[in-house]
Amino acid sequence: MYKWKKNYQGNRHFQAQDTKSNFRLPQVFQCLPNARTELRDSSFSIFSRSYFVTSSVDSQPIGKINISSEKLDEVNEILRKLQPIADVNYESMENSLFKMNFLEKRTITMDQKMDFFHEKLEQKSDIDYELFLENNKRYEDPLFMKMYEKRKNLPSFQKRNQIVKMIQENQVVLISGETGCGKTTQVPQFLLDDYVSSYKGSACKIICTQPRRISAVSVAERVARERGEVLGISVGYQIRLERVLPRKYGSILFVTNGIVIRLMESDPSLNNISHLIIDEIHERDIHSDFLLTLVKQVITRRKDLKVILMSATLNEKRFKEYFDGCTHVEIKGFSHPVEEYYLEDVLERLNFTFAPSMARTDSIERNTMIFRHNVVPYVQDLRAENSYSEKVCRELLKPHSEEINLDLIHQLTMHICRNEGPGAILIFVTGYDDINRLFNLFYELPEEEYMIIALHSEIPMEDQKFVFEPSPSGVRKIILATNIAETSITIDDVVYVIDSGWAKIKVFDPKTNTENLQPRFISKANAIQRKGRAGRLMAGKCFHLYTRARFEAFYEYQRPEILRCRLESMMLQMKFLQLGKVKVFFNKMLDKPDAKIVEAACHLLNELGALDEEEALTPLGYYLAKLPIAPQLGKMLLLGVIFSCLEPILNIAVSLDYKSPFNLTLKSNSRIPQLDPKMAEFAENVKSDHLLLHKALHLYQTFDKATRSVFCKEYNINKTVMKMLKKMKVEFMENLFALELVTTTDLKHKDLNINSKNVELIKSIVCGGLYPNIMLACTLSGQPKTFFKTLNDTKVVLHKKSILSYDRFFTCPLLVFYIKMKTKMDMVFDATVCSPFPVIFFGTNLRTTKAMNEHCLVVNHKLRFSCDKNASSIVEQLRERLQHYITYRLTHPASMKSDVEDKFLKIVVDLLASRGS
Ligand code: ADP
Ligand code: MG
């Protein structure tokens, strides 16, 4: 058995295995309160179980707040004991590490900061000499020489001297060339070797950025090998959560774009590096665009910093113009001719019939329109010309003919294996699910003849390394990949490419405030890149699974990510980098985002309390910018610290930020909606998707390795995701520790988890973080399904992945959610029922009103709770106190809590935990 296969089997969440284990869940979570008893005891009562929520303030109250008179007395007493609230004046705060850093962010600009930093890479002659000798020695190493001979054949090597000279003479150089011509692996080495051989090695520190984690690591490993070294000497990498750093001088560090941006928070002019190579700029991911704009500012101050932009041969003109006509070197690659086939040709070859199917993407109007106006007339012409059989024309006229069809891909692959010459087959699909399902289709193939490799950022690197190795003779290599194999990774022995025509891309709709990855048709540029992968070593063939007419209608290029994604995190980062007003900065970018998206992001950051009216960072905003997590989840985390329920909250926050560890089970659509029985067993008594995430992570960490595997199989939990989440938790504990918010990095420490068993409080903290993602349940009599309305009046439904989607009535109609996506309709994927107090305490714009002789507390003009006059005034005071207290805790992270504060917090905890379902 080949090593790769063994390795792969070790990590087979791909394979649906029927394990009959005796595994049982421990009963730790059985103590969750029963919703019905809770309701009976609750003094918060609901008027009616059927709601229709309208947006007007005059609408029916959602519920009634009753606080017992003893409780009110207790609250009053504590309020009296607390110091009067003073205006927040950041300047007069007690001195602390926080104060120093925070004030710097508010008062100094990046430009001013650049003037303060003068530390430079210093040239040291003894090191120069050492590096020189070290480099010369390489040529005595036969392994190095073997690779060196290969490298010399790369097209980039022919341009070596020109590239080095251009960079010596110019500050910014753009290098473009066909994928695989040797930009990423060679250019950094040309520069380093040039410095070393001219006795300047100590003054050379190269950073090369990559858009993806996997390419940063694989390129670093490759370059180290080419230099006859292991990682950590002259070559290293740094990506989030993983790094092997090289020495500080005479070295090359591969990183993701985001890492350089983070680096600039402490070293804005990148004083410690001599060369910055920004690779794959044609991909136009949001970080790469951001970095380009930052660098454009830096080079005006750091005249000695060399900037090298590298791109596949795509739209180079735009980048050249953006950098004021910078010098451009083009590496002409050599590639073999690739024959292209389209869907019509493939159908003719295979005699394939599309099964009747529900179109997956008919909601995308453009696709349907192009089908009607371009594809149908094209097929009619084919029919008239008799160029393809009648059957092919009939199949092409099925509206779902150009959608991803895994059976077609499978049959085509087998057809190539049987009828074409040797060579690896590279298949482009949209994502993990497609890869997973195809993998299962190919699983029966004998491993003596086939080598199946999946290439995806979530599959452990170990399992993907074999992708570069040529397969033994007689063994066909089949690679299942996403667009990662389009430009960042080159596999030489590919001769056949199957291009499904689809890729998952991020799409953001400010109107409904939804962002998600959606399968979309690729652009012409992607199709050309995919085709090019087939002609590396010899003439190849590319099979596009869409018609020629569809290709003609593709966009020229994919739209840059910045135009189609959320901007909150980026805006916080801009603030942290002290870049001034966001709109001004956006105007300097290669493409500026839609004003509506900017507006939506500003609004959310204001609502969260991260930016003030002047768009300056608040203490909360400072932390949110510092923590590498989406702002709402960062806020949840901070509340988790303040309210001492950190473990559950961190479990929830990381899974929402990264992804849920539960694999989506694909079941046939049964008529009666019901939860997957395994999930139902796991979720017993847990009436919240968020608490369920906590339960999964919590249990996983208490088990030993063997039990973990059984547990993951039993409940269809993705082990790779679990491992990533575990790493993220460690990272966040280190972050919180560095910010002095916690005094230990032990997440399980009792001081951080005093309230971690208080389920109702945890739900309230989830609500505090996720606000304003609130929705109200609207169950209409006679209607089988509950629908919901969000605060901006969008009607949404709960996805069947949510364990609450099978409930018709809720003890309280208020729910919080995090992920909302637009499919045919707006869909929410996760929810927790919350009580009124967290909304009142953490929501925005609390007012009291009086209508029809009834006092009401109104949150955000929409959420009304009736409450008697006395109680409402106390609640208002408490809320003000609480907000003040939170700010105090954030601005004095290391200070001790007083007894009165402890008592105050206990009262708030009691109220937050007192009601709900
Ligand atoms: P470019 O950046 O121009 O697309 P690269 O520098 O990434 O090209 O790759 C140059 C060549 O090096 C590729 O054609 C491939 O043959 C080889 N190569 C790159 N990475 C690896 C790897 N990890 N293992 C084996 N060969 C590799
Ligand atoms: Mg490259």
XYZ file of C-alpha atoms and ligand atoms in Angstrom, residues 179-180 183-185 210 219 279-280 310 487-488, ligand 2:
13
model
C 2.027 29.999 -13.730
C 4.828 27.538 -13.092
C 8.358 33.267 -9.933
C 7.486 32.231 -6.394
C 10.213 29.689 -5.813
C 0.948 34.402 -0.460
C 6.435 26.997 -1.175
C 2.854 37.401 -4.846
C -0.266 36.449 -6.800
C 4.316 39.222 -8.858
C -2.220 29.584 -9.935
C -0.666 29.039 -6.521
Mg 3.604 31.420 -7.874
